[in-house]
Amino acid sequence: MATAAAAEPGLTPLESPVPACMFAPEPGYGSEPCRAGRDQAAESLLGESEAQPGLSSKLALVSPTGEQYDCLLKDLRSRTEEGSGETIYMVGAGSDGGDYGLEEKDMAASVATVQSLCEQIDADLVLLRERRESGGRVRDYLIRRRVPENDFLEVRVAVVGNVDAGKSTLLGVLTHGELDNGRGFARQKLFRHKHELESGRTSSVGNDILGFDQQGAVVNQPDSHGGSLDWTRICQRSSKVITFIDLAGHEKYLKTTVFGMTGHLPDFCMLMVGSNAGIIGMTKEHLGLALALNVPVFVVVTKIDMCPANILQETLKLLQRLLKSPGCRKIPVLVQNNDDVIVTASNFSSERMCPIFQISNVTGENMDLLKMFLNLLSSRSTFKDDEPAEFQIDDTYSVPGVGTVVSGTTLRGWIRLNDTLLLGPDPLGVFIPIPVKSIHRKRMPVKEVRGGQTASFALKKIKRSAIRKGMVMVSPRLSPQASWEFEAEILVLHHPTTISPRYQAMVHCGSIRQTATILSMSKECLRTGDKATVHFRFIKTPEYLHTDQRLVFREGRTKAIGTITKLLQAKPQARTQSARKAALQGDAANEDAAPAGSSLQSQQLKSAASGRHRGGQRHRGRTELNSSGSAAPPAAGLGNC
């Protein structure tokens, strides 16, 4: 088959452009040439004849019939949709067990066919590599769909690793195109705070972008005066933008790092290891966090220019042992040339393969391999047109002349300019309608965003203080409900003693970060390694949750991961403003209808109760007094004591 995804052994079957059912021996299956079409008209396609090779042959692209061309087109369209607009296509390799490779004449004809297929789906064809095999030449192409002028493919990469591993320095070199001087020159352009410049340590979640054009060339060009990047210009010239989420490596900023990994929804995770220091400090902590959230990981070993050869080999040996351990179960692959990059990028989405890059920020060694790998990464987020919109907020700003601005990630659906969405939940669990005044992606104004893209919205008639991280903006079609309580399947990764009911810890779930109490558990107590169904209740405010959401449960050195299985609508329930007004009016009407004597008696009872109880019950008594319309005499409560 000329379009098999890769020639190397160990490739996942998902990359095959033609379904395996096509080559099944049953006569009934032979009439299904395409996974999408499944029409009966091409029964003769799959049986190979002397005149015409079948789709499993490497010669299928040389001169396909009309039916075969349609089948190849459907398959290429489905592969680009699976890869979020791009795929790696191999010409000259079949799945029929024959020799790989094509002669010059057949290769030219096959490439012309693939070029024609790309024109049909409005995509570009870029040659990645060409190599000799026993039967001739084999070529790998990157097929990437063309995007409109103000649109681009987006891939989010979280950058984690121990302090002083070189995270910010690497991002400075990648995004600004200038090598480091070995003394922190490259990282100075990325820091957001004065104390970061002084200490050289990142303490906040930073965002940096790296743009690639249709041919895979980097488009980042810093300003010659201030050295800053013009994000709007980069996005306009890019067909693909890599967003780096620069996270903190120091242990005291672990809370920020966990929020960056859960709230910013990275597609991939880049784990940085200093070759001279090895796997120390927070390296294992961050790797475990990425594994718990099912984020594919690739490793970058830095500072190879200053590290002795024996220390570097020791670090690589420890790293491979860690990745092969039962907790990780990864397949480490040392990337040393372009062939390794293409093979690992083709199979990286399977989450088992873990490429290891060895780079130097001072000499620039192997930097081109890392850039090529980043260019070949495909977004893992899926998108459907007909889903109602949902946007999670992970940061808020107050911009002079604009007003309140929120940034975050569009989880699903379309959001367009001037759409009215429901913002919430507030501390009472209420969602309020609010229009979207303007939309920006990477500082570039746009008219709409779709699921999987990050964006910033300017909102009308709301103060920044009324919005917090963890709130959402959703379509009114969803009729959202806030939840105080939920159940989750929890796995305790580490705890020094035991966890029992009434235990409190910080829950990270998407951009939500709030303390929750354990009300009950399916076991009496939990220790390290235990699994249980746990009933949680938020301490401060209700939140908007989904079932099957991943959560991280953290307190000090205690760490647990889990999945939400059930949402519980416990009191106080989230109610809309109109429902609250109706309830208050109903209470007032009941009070008016009641006899005066019974009203006075009930007021005295409430006053006495408010004097005896502590905490929430006393406040509840005061609220009920206020809603009744008149206050009881102070002596009434004291006289009953």
XYZ file of C-alpha atoms in Angstrom:
641
model
C 0.000 0.000 0.000
C 1.557 3.242 -1.135
C 0.042 5.343 1.570
C 0.870 3.394 4.671
C 1.678 5.734 7.517
C 5.238 4.579 8.240
C 7.644 1.872 7.280
C 9.265 1.375 10.646
C 8.281 -1.534 12.882
C 6.286 -0.757 16.023
C 3.957 1.695 14.266
C 0.446 2.013 15.587
C -2.263 0.737 13.237
C -4.224 3.978 13.696
C -2.041 5.726 11.127
C -2.981 3.364 8.317
C -5.016 5.327 5.769
C -7.017 2.274 4.671
C -8.987 0.212 7.204
C -7.882 -3.305 8.020
C -11.344 -4.601 7.133
C -10.503 -3.973 3.492
C -8.003 -6.784 3.497
C -10.014 -9.323 5.480
C -10.405 -12.644 3.652
C -14.206 -12.846 4.032
C -15.958 -12.241 0.706
C -18.633 -10.152 2.401
C -16.045 -7.677 3.748
C -14.351 -7.179 0.421
C -17.018 -4.791 -0.764
C -16.189 -2.085 1.802
C -13.489 0.050 0.251
C -13.681 2.981 2.638
C -14.440 3.421 6.320
C -16.610 6.433 5.489
C -18.345 5.426 2.311
C -18.991 1.683 2.639
C -20.754 1.732 -0.708
C -21.360 -1.390 -2.759
C -20.280 0.073 -6.082
C -16.556 -0.757 -5.868
C -16.577 -4.482 -5.215
C -13.823 -5.125 -7.721
C -11.425 -2.547 -6.214
C -9.961 -4.659 -3.492
C -9.119 -7.780 -5.389
C -5.799 -7.257 -7.098
C -5.864 -8.016 -10.824
C -3.141 -8.127 -13.429
C -4.328 -4.883 -15.003
C -4.943 -2.844 -11.842
C -3.180 -3.104 -8.446
C -5.333 -3.032 -5.277
C -5.322 -0.308 -2.645
C -2.981 -2.378 -0.477
C -0.218 -2.134 -3.082
C 2.487 0.499 -3.120
C 1.514 1.136 -6.777
C -2.064 2.178 -5.901
C -1.182 5.874 -6.286
C 0.493 5.487 -9.676
C -2.686 5.417 -11.801
C -5.804 4.897 -9.650
C -9.227 4.357 -11.164
C -12.067 6.773 -10.447
C -13.427 4.642 -7.602
C -9.990 4.189 -6.078
C -9.329 7.933 -6.306
C -12.578 8.683 -4.478
C -11.674 6.138 -1.816
C -8.194 7.631 -1.343
C -9.719 11.105 -1.143
C -12.206 10.077 1.561
C -9.431 8.435 3.489
C -7.106 11.453 3.285
C -9.954 13.731 4.393
C -10.686 11.547 7.440
C -6.980 11.372 8.360
C -6.565 15.148 8.264
C -9.684 15.536 10.417
C -8.269 13.045 12.944
C -4.988 14.976 12.993
C -6.740 18.363 13.491
C -5.934 19.528 9.960
C -2.687 17.698 9.190
C -1.192 14.246 8.734
C 2.058 12.524 7.722
C 1.660 10.611 4.421
C 4.076 8.006 3.085
C 4.522 7.352 -0.634
C 6.216 4.151 -1.814
C 5.236 1.672 0.921
C 2.400 -0.841 0.755
C 0.678 -3.039 3.294
C 0.659 -6.156 1.106
C 3.997 -7.471 2.359
C 5.974 -6.452 -0.746
C 9.243 -4.540 -0.907
C 9.129 -0.861 -0.019
C 10.172 1.707 -2.604
C 9.245 2.995 -6.071
C 11.194 3.737 -9.227
C 11.584 7.343 -10.382
C 8.735 7.196 -12.936
C 6.264 5.562 -10.503
C 7.307 7.942 -7.713
C 6.620 10.994 -9.913
C 3.175 9.631 -10.834
C 2.352 8.830 -7.174
C 3.405 12.305 -6.014
C 1.251 13.875 -8.731
C -1.742 11.860 -7.464
C -1.114 12.939 -3.848
C -0.745 16.557 -5.006
C -4.106 16.277 -6.753
C -5.677 14.819 -3.585
C -4.271 17.724 -1.554
C -5.761 20.274 -3.949
C -9.157 18.623 -3.502
C -9.060 19.151 0.296
C -7.286 22.563 0.043
C -4.035 21.407 1.659
C -0.293 21.866 1.093
C 2.194 19.052 0.475
C 5.623 19.426 2.126
C 8.435 16.870 1.676
C 9.881 15.747 5.004
C 12.421 13.117 3.957
C 13.401 10.721 1.164
C 15.245 7.452 1.678
C 16.364 4.384 -0.275
C 14.730 1.003 0.296
C 15.194 -2.370 -1.402
C 12.531 -1.609 -4.039
C 13.456 2.018 -4.727
C 12.684 5.362 -3.068
C 10.260 6.082 -0.210
C 9.121 9.611 0.680
C 7.361 11.077 3.742
C 5.178 14.141 3.216
C 3.465 16.497 5.645
C -0.049 17.336 4.448
C -1.438 20.432 6.195
C -4.717 22.123 5.399
C -4.589 25.770 4.410
C -6.112 28.072 6.994
C -7.829 31.464 6.499
C -5.801 34.630 6.976
C -6.855 35.264 10.590
C -6.861 31.617 11.659
C -4.167 29.097 12.615
C -3.747 25.641 14.084
C -2.919 25.776 17.786
C -0.989 23.279 19.913
C -0.421 23.894 23.643
C 2.763 22.551 25.249
C 3.310 22.747 29.026
C 6.979 23.176 30.011
C 7.825 21.559 33.355
C 10.921 20.358 35.184
C 13.020 21.049 38.249
C 14.253 24.514 39.127
C 17.367 25.543 37.120
C 16.692 22.947 34.403
C 16.668 25.692 31.753
C 12.926 25.962 30.975
C 12.661 29.725 30.485
C 16.053 29.850 28.754
C 15.005 27.258 26.169
C 11.763 29.119 25.471
C 13.705 32.366 25.079
C 16.005 30.710 22.531
C 13.123 29.051 20.635
C 10.808 32.073 20.476
C 13.364 34.872 19.991
C 15.837 33.030 17.758
C 18.909 34.118 19.761
C 21.221 31.705 21.555
C 21.935 32.080 25.273
C 25.225 33.405 26.652
C 25.297 30.869 29.502
C 24.373 33.507 32.098
C 20.625 33.916 31.702
C 20.511 36.286 28.728
C 17.729 34.437 26.852
C 15.328 34.126 29.779
C 15.309 37.838 30.661
C 12.765 38.536 27.877
C 10.162 36.125 29.275
C 9.870 37.133 32.934
C 6.750 39.047 34.002
C 7.733 40.266 37.496
C 10.645 42.148 39.013
C 11.425 39.425 41.566
C 11.670 36.900 38.702
C 14.311 39.034 36.997
C 16.270 39.315 40.244
C 16.134 35.619 41.215
C 16.006 34.095 37.718
C 13.137 31.821 38.792
C 9.666 31.698 37.235
C 6.870 32.104 39.785
C 3.840 32.586 37.505
C 2.298 30.864 34.495
C 3.943 32.407 31.432
C 2.748 32.191 27.823
C 5.026 32.302 24.784
C 4.339 31.479 21.151
C 6.331 29.933 18.290
C 4.841 30.273 14.797
C 5.403 28.003 11.773
C 4.375 28.763 8.184
C 2.962 26.248 5.669
C 6.464 25.006 4.793
C 7.438 24.458 8.437
C 9.768 27.470 8.778
C 9.810 29.532 11.991
C 8.239 32.991 11.529
C 9.219 34.534 14.895
C 11.231 37.709 14.293
C 11.898 39.840 17.391
C 11.751 43.611 17.157
C 15.250 44.958 16.482
C 14.834 47.754 19.042
C 13.295 46.286 22.179
C 13.655 42.592 21.298
C 9.931 42.031 21.909
C 7.673 39.853 19.769
C 4.748 41.173 17.743
C 2.213 38.401 18.449
C -0.344 39.727 15.948
C 2.161 39.689 13.105
C 3.361 36.186 14.028
C -0.201 34.813 14.064
C -1.076 36.419 10.733
C 1.931 34.826 9.033
C 1.634 31.427 10.734
C -0.366 28.366 9.730
C 0.475 26.747 13.070
C 1.261 28.297 16.456
C 2.831 26.428 19.365
C 1.775 27.969 22.704
C 4.294 27.270 25.445
C 2.891 27.325 28.985
C 5.986 28.169 31.053
C 5.472 26.733 34.548
C 7.419 27.130 37.782
C 9.974 24.534 38.826
C 10.445 25.487 42.482
C 8.625 23.424 45.099
C 6.986 26.441 46.757
C 5.247 27.254 43.460
C 3.792 23.738 43.020
C 0.252 25.114 43.417
C 0.824 27.368 40.386
C 2.291 24.505 38.368
C -0.666 22.211 39.111
C -3.055 24.991 38.067
C -1.138 25.458 34.812
C -1.344 21.735 34.028
C -5.066 21.419 34.819
C -6.450 24.851 33.946
C -4.614 25.564 30.673
C -5.407 22.122 29.161
C -2.044 21.391 27.472
C -1.971 18.968 24.529
C 1.582 17.841 25.353
C 4.103 18.181 28.150
C 7.797 19.019 27.680
C 9.781 17.733 30.669
C 13.129 19.511 31.093
C 16.081 17.765 32.725
C 19.447 19.432 33.369
C 22.120 16.992 32.182
C 24.608 18.072 34.866
C 22.087 17.883 37.757
C 20.144 14.785 36.641
C 16.705 13.728 37.849
C 16.357 15.645 41.100
C 13.808 17.685 43.043
C 10.473 18.213 41.358
C 11.258 16.274 38.145
C 9.451 13.112 39.258
C 6.641 15.189 40.783
C 5.947 16.951 37.479
C 6.267 13.727 35.467
C 3.757 12.039 37.781
C 1.355 14.966 37.366
C 1.520 14.712 33.564
C 0.936 10.946 33.710
C -2.009 11.388 36.092
C -3.650 13.836 33.660
C -2.944 11.581 30.636
C -0.825 14.205 28.871
C 1.802 12.756 26.454
C 5.339 13.627 27.590
C 8.562 14.249 25.692
C 11.861 14.944 27.442
C 14.474 17.611 26.678
C 17.916 17.187 28.270
C 19.634 20.586 28.419
C 23.136 21.968 29.084
C 24.932 19.208 27.160
C 27.664 21.709 26.192
C 28.895 22.044 29.800
C 28.254 18.489 31.013
C 31.030 15.833 31.064
C 30.293 12.825 28.813
C 30.160 10.288 31.668
C 27.672 12.420 33.668
C 25.493 12.852 30.573
C 25.418 9.093 29.965
C 24.536 8.481 33.616
C 21.654 10.981 33.402
C 20.312 9.384 30.210
C 20.554 5.912 31.753
C 18.605 7.011 34.846
C 16.043 8.764 32.661
C 15.442 5.672 30.530
C 15.132 3.528 33.648
C 12.559 5.959 35.086
C 10.498 6.028 31.873
C 10.479 2.219 31.607
C 9.461 1.765 35.248
C 6.031 0.238 36.045
C 4.631 3.653 36.991
C 5.430 5.215 33.581
C 5.556 2.301 31.094
C 6.923 4.538 28.331
C 9.131 3.597 25.383
C 12.105 6.025 25.498
C 13.611 6.930 22.093
C 16.783 9.009 21.777
C 16.239 11.430 18.875
C 19.446 11.929 16.896
C 18.371 12.695 13.294
C 15.420 13.706 11.111
C 14.289 10.096 10.644
C 13.896 9.694 14.415
C 11.868 12.926 14.551
C 9.378 11.741 11.891
C 8.951 8.282 13.433
C 8.414 9.632 16.972
C 6.074 12.444 15.824
C 3.959 9.908 13.860
C 3.542 7.689 16.914
C 3.615 10.267 19.704
C -0.147 10.560 20.105
C -0.283 6.920 21.269
C 1.094 8.182 24.651
C 3.459 5.210 24.935
C 6.424 6.601 22.998
C 8.593 9.185 24.766
C 11.172 11.018 22.594
C 14.311 12.299 24.342
C 16.110 15.336 22.864
C 19.615 16.441 23.892
C 20.112 20.144 23.276
C 22.326 23.082 24.170
C 20.935 26.612 24.499
C 24.445 28.088 24.164
C 25.706 26.283 21.030
C 22.277 25.547 19.507
C 23.060 21.846 19.085
C 20.025 19.725 18.021
C 17.742 22.767 18.233
C 16.597 22.198 14.631
C 15.438 18.662 15.540
C 13.306 20.019 18.382
C 11.768 22.690 16.117
C 10.974 20.075 13.466
C 9.313 17.861 16.088
C 7.195 20.762 17.386
C 6.119 21.560 13.806
C 4.871 17.968 13.327
C 2.832 17.799 16.558
C -0.947 17.706 16.043
C -3.503 19.036 18.506
C -5.333 16.341 20.508
C -8.515 18.359 21.030
C -11.609 17.297 19.101
C -14.298 19.626 17.834
C -17.944 19.326 16.761
C -19.886 22.117 15.073
C -23.250 21.454 16.675
C -22.212 21.454 20.363
C -23.329 24.321 22.645
C -20.534 26.717 23.549
C -18.529 26.380 26.751
C -15.536 28.506 27.821
C -13.520 28.118 31.026
C -11.862 31.180 32.587
C -8.299 30.877 33.861
C -7.347 34.552 34.258
C -8.952 37.998 34.558
C -7.665 41.477 33.702
C -8.835 45.068 33.920
C -7.635 46.918 30.802
C -7.801 50.755 30.770
C -10.204 51.953 28.098
C -11.568 48.443 27.497
C -12.873 47.244 30.851
C -12.982 43.718 32.201
C -11.190 41.067 30.127
C -11.226 37.309 30.760
C -8.885 34.753 29.179
C -9.198 31.000 28.973
C -9.899 28.030 26.749
C -12.931 27.305 24.576
C -13.841 23.741 25.515
C -16.491 23.136 22.835
C -18.773 24.848 20.357
C -18.486 28.204 18.563
C -18.372 31.603 20.280
C -18.935 34.629 18.041
C -18.782 38.383 18.516
C -21.787 39.839 20.400
C -22.982 36.407 21.541
C -24.731 36.434 24.914
C -23.435 33.720 27.240
C -24.188 32.775 30.840
C -21.344 33.685 33.209
C -21.103 31.896 36.554
C -21.486 30.438 39.023
C -21.264 33.293 41.520
C -21.098 32.536 45.309
C -24.850 31.833 45.262
C -24.590 29.514 42.271
C -26.292 31.972 39.901
C -25.434 32.361 36.183
C -25.918 35.832 34.711
C -26.275 36.627 30.975
C -23.420 38.695 29.583
C -22.556 39.758 25.992
C -19.088 39.310 24.419
C -17.837 42.757 23.347
C -14.641 41.680 21.520
C -12.546 38.526 20.974
C -8.757 38.220 20.706
C -6.582 35.179 19.997
C -2.898 35.662 20.845
C -3.532 39.436 20.876
C -5.010 39.269 17.343
C -8.649 40.451 16.970
C -10.946 37.762 15.545
C -14.701 37.393 15.030
C -15.148 33.849 16.364
C -13.386 31.020 18.211
C -14.121 27.294 18.253
C -13.543 24.427 20.652
C -9.909 23.779 21.582
C -8.731 27.362 21.016
C -7.567 29.827 23.673
C -8.995 33.335 23.582
C -9.634 36.556 25.519
C -13.052 38.212 25.754
C -13.884 41.808 26.655
C -17.114 41.802 28.700
C -19.730 44.513 29.161
C -21.144 45.868 32.434
C -19.306 43.694 34.942
C -16.493 44.394 37.397
C -13.334 42.342 37.519
C -13.944 41.637 41.219
C -17.139 39.746 40.314
C -15.198 37.212 38.230
C -12.826 34.568 39.568
C -10.725 31.786 38.069
C -12.780 28.642 37.680
C -15.937 30.359 36.446
C -17.316 29.426 33.046
C -19.173 31.084 30.185
C -21.690 28.715 28.630
C -24.458 28.749 26.079
C -27.989 29.329 27.486
C -28.959 26.064 25.733
C -27.075 24.114 28.425
C -29.232 25.423 31.337
C -26.178 25.215 33.643
C -26.414 24.137 37.276
C -23.753 24.780 39.918
C -22.773 21.952 42.261
C -21.771 22.141 45.915
C -21.221 18.390 46.228
C -19.964 15.619 43.958
C -18.718 12.044 44.050
C -15.411 10.950 42.549
C -13.333 7.798 42.125
C -10.090 8.634 43.937
C -6.651 6.991 43.833
C -4.317 8.121 46.637
C -0.791 8.497 45.236
C 0.816 9.505 48.516
C -0.290 10.276 52.059
C 1.888 10.120 55.219
C -0.869 8.645 57.427
C -4.542 7.988 56.686
C -7.398 9.978 55.111
C -10.779 9.840 56.863
C -14.083 11.780 56.597
C -13.946 15.538 57.358
C -10.469 15.682 55.819
C -9.924 18.877 53.784
C -7.630 19.417 50.802
C -7.303 21.523 47.659
C -9.156 20.199 44.589
C -7.828 21.139 41.139
C -10.328 20.375 38.376
C -9.823 22.239 35.106
C -9.406 25.894 36.074
C -11.229 25.287 39.396
C -9.021 25.540 42.476
C -10.905 25.327 45.766
C -10.733 23.538 49.119
C -13.191 20.676 49.546
C -14.185 18.521 52.505
C -14.653 14.755 52.399
C -18.164 14.011 53.734
C -18.105 10.232 53.301
C -16.101 7.443 51.671
C -16.703 3.890 50.509
C -13.929 2.815 52.920
C -13.317 3.723 56.563
C -9.926 5.251 55.821
C -7.573 5.665 52.856
C -3.824 5.108 52.728
C -1.225 5.397 49.967
C -2.264 3.332 46.953
C -5.930 2.925 48.002
C -8.878 3.463 45.664
C -12.343 4.545 46.811
C -15.501 6.452 45.925
C -15.436 9.720 47.863
C -18.193 12.283 48.493
C -16.825 15.871 48.428
C -18.315 19.236 49.327
C -16.803 22.592 48.357
C -16.008 24.946 51.256
C -16.517 28.387 49.751
C -18.580 28.526 46.526
C -20.388 26.098 44.219
C -18.718 25.201 40.914
C -19.769 24.160 37.415
C -18.629 20.546 36.910
C -19.008 17.671 34.448
C -18.975 13.956 35.023
C -15.789 12.219 33.769
C -13.687 15.316 34.528
C -10.185 14.628 35.867
C -9.245 16.122 39.224
C -6.112 16.416 41.340
C -6.529 16.342 45.140
C -3.611 17.980 46.991
C -2.638 19.122 50.485
C 0.999 19.493 51.514
C 2.695 16.270 50.455
C -0.625 14.467 50.062
C -1.544 13.792 46.454
C -4.495 11.958 44.926
C -6.016 11.826 41.456
C -9.495 10.877 40.372
C -12.466 11.242 38.054
C -15.831 12.818 38.862
C -18.531 10.160 38.630
C -21.653 11.901 39.953
C -22.878 15.460 40.585
C -25.077 16.013 43.638
C -27.472 18.948 43.853
C -27.233 19.574 47.597
C -28.525 22.591 49.470
C -27.958 25.452 48.982
C -28.947 24.753 45.402
C -28.016 26.956 42.487
C -31.044 28.950 41.435
C -31.531 31.625 38.846
C -32.207 35.204 39.907
C -35.835 35.024 38.811
C -36.340 31.860 40.880
C -34.857 33.570 43.957
C -37.126 36.608 43.516
C -40.168 34.383 43.149
C -39.225 32.484 46.306
C -38.790 35.723 48.291
C -42.139 37.079 47.065
C -43.827 33.805 48.025
C -42.344 33.988 51.540
C -43.552 37.577 51.954
C -47.078 36.649 50.861
C -47.184 33.776 53.377
C -46.070 36.067 56.185
C -48.818 38.593 55.382
C -51.484 35.887 55.336
C -50.467 34.428 58.720
C -52.178 35.660 61.976
C -50.377 38.329 63.949
C -50.049 36.144 67.059
C -48.432 33.265 65.253
C -46.065 35.703 63.507
C -44.896 37.146 66.853
C -44.468 33.661 68.299
C -42.389 32.475 65.350
C -40.208 35.601 65.602
C -39.536 34.922 69.292
C -38.569 31.317 68.538
C -36.206 32.438 65.751
C -34.603 35.058 67.983
C -34.016 32.495 70.714
C -32.513 30.070 68.221
C -30.166 32.705 66.863
C -28.869 33.384 70.364
C -28.182 29.742 71.191
C -26.549 28.490 67.976
C -23.164 29.240 66.557
C -21.817 29.598 62.999
C -24.020 29.041 59.977
C -27.246 28.350 61.925
C -27.081 31.714 63.683
C -26.614 33.482 60.341
C -29.448 31.483 58.845
C -31.735 32.630 61.703
C -30.834 36.285 61.016
C -31.542 35.856 57.300
C -34.970 34.412 58.034
C -35.709 37.310 60.409
C -34.829 39.848 57.726
C -36.972 38.107 55.126
C -40.026 38.089 57.455
C -40.174 41.879 57.263
C -39.967 42.802 61.023
C -37.495 42.160 63.811
C -38.373 40.696 67.209
C -37.653 42.701 70.392
C -34.146 42.007 71.774
C -35.513 40.996 75.150
C -37.639 38.202 73.691
C -34.699 35.922 73.064
C -33.027 36.737 76.373
C -36.190 36.233 78.384
C -36.505 32.647 77.226
C -32.937 31.706 78.233
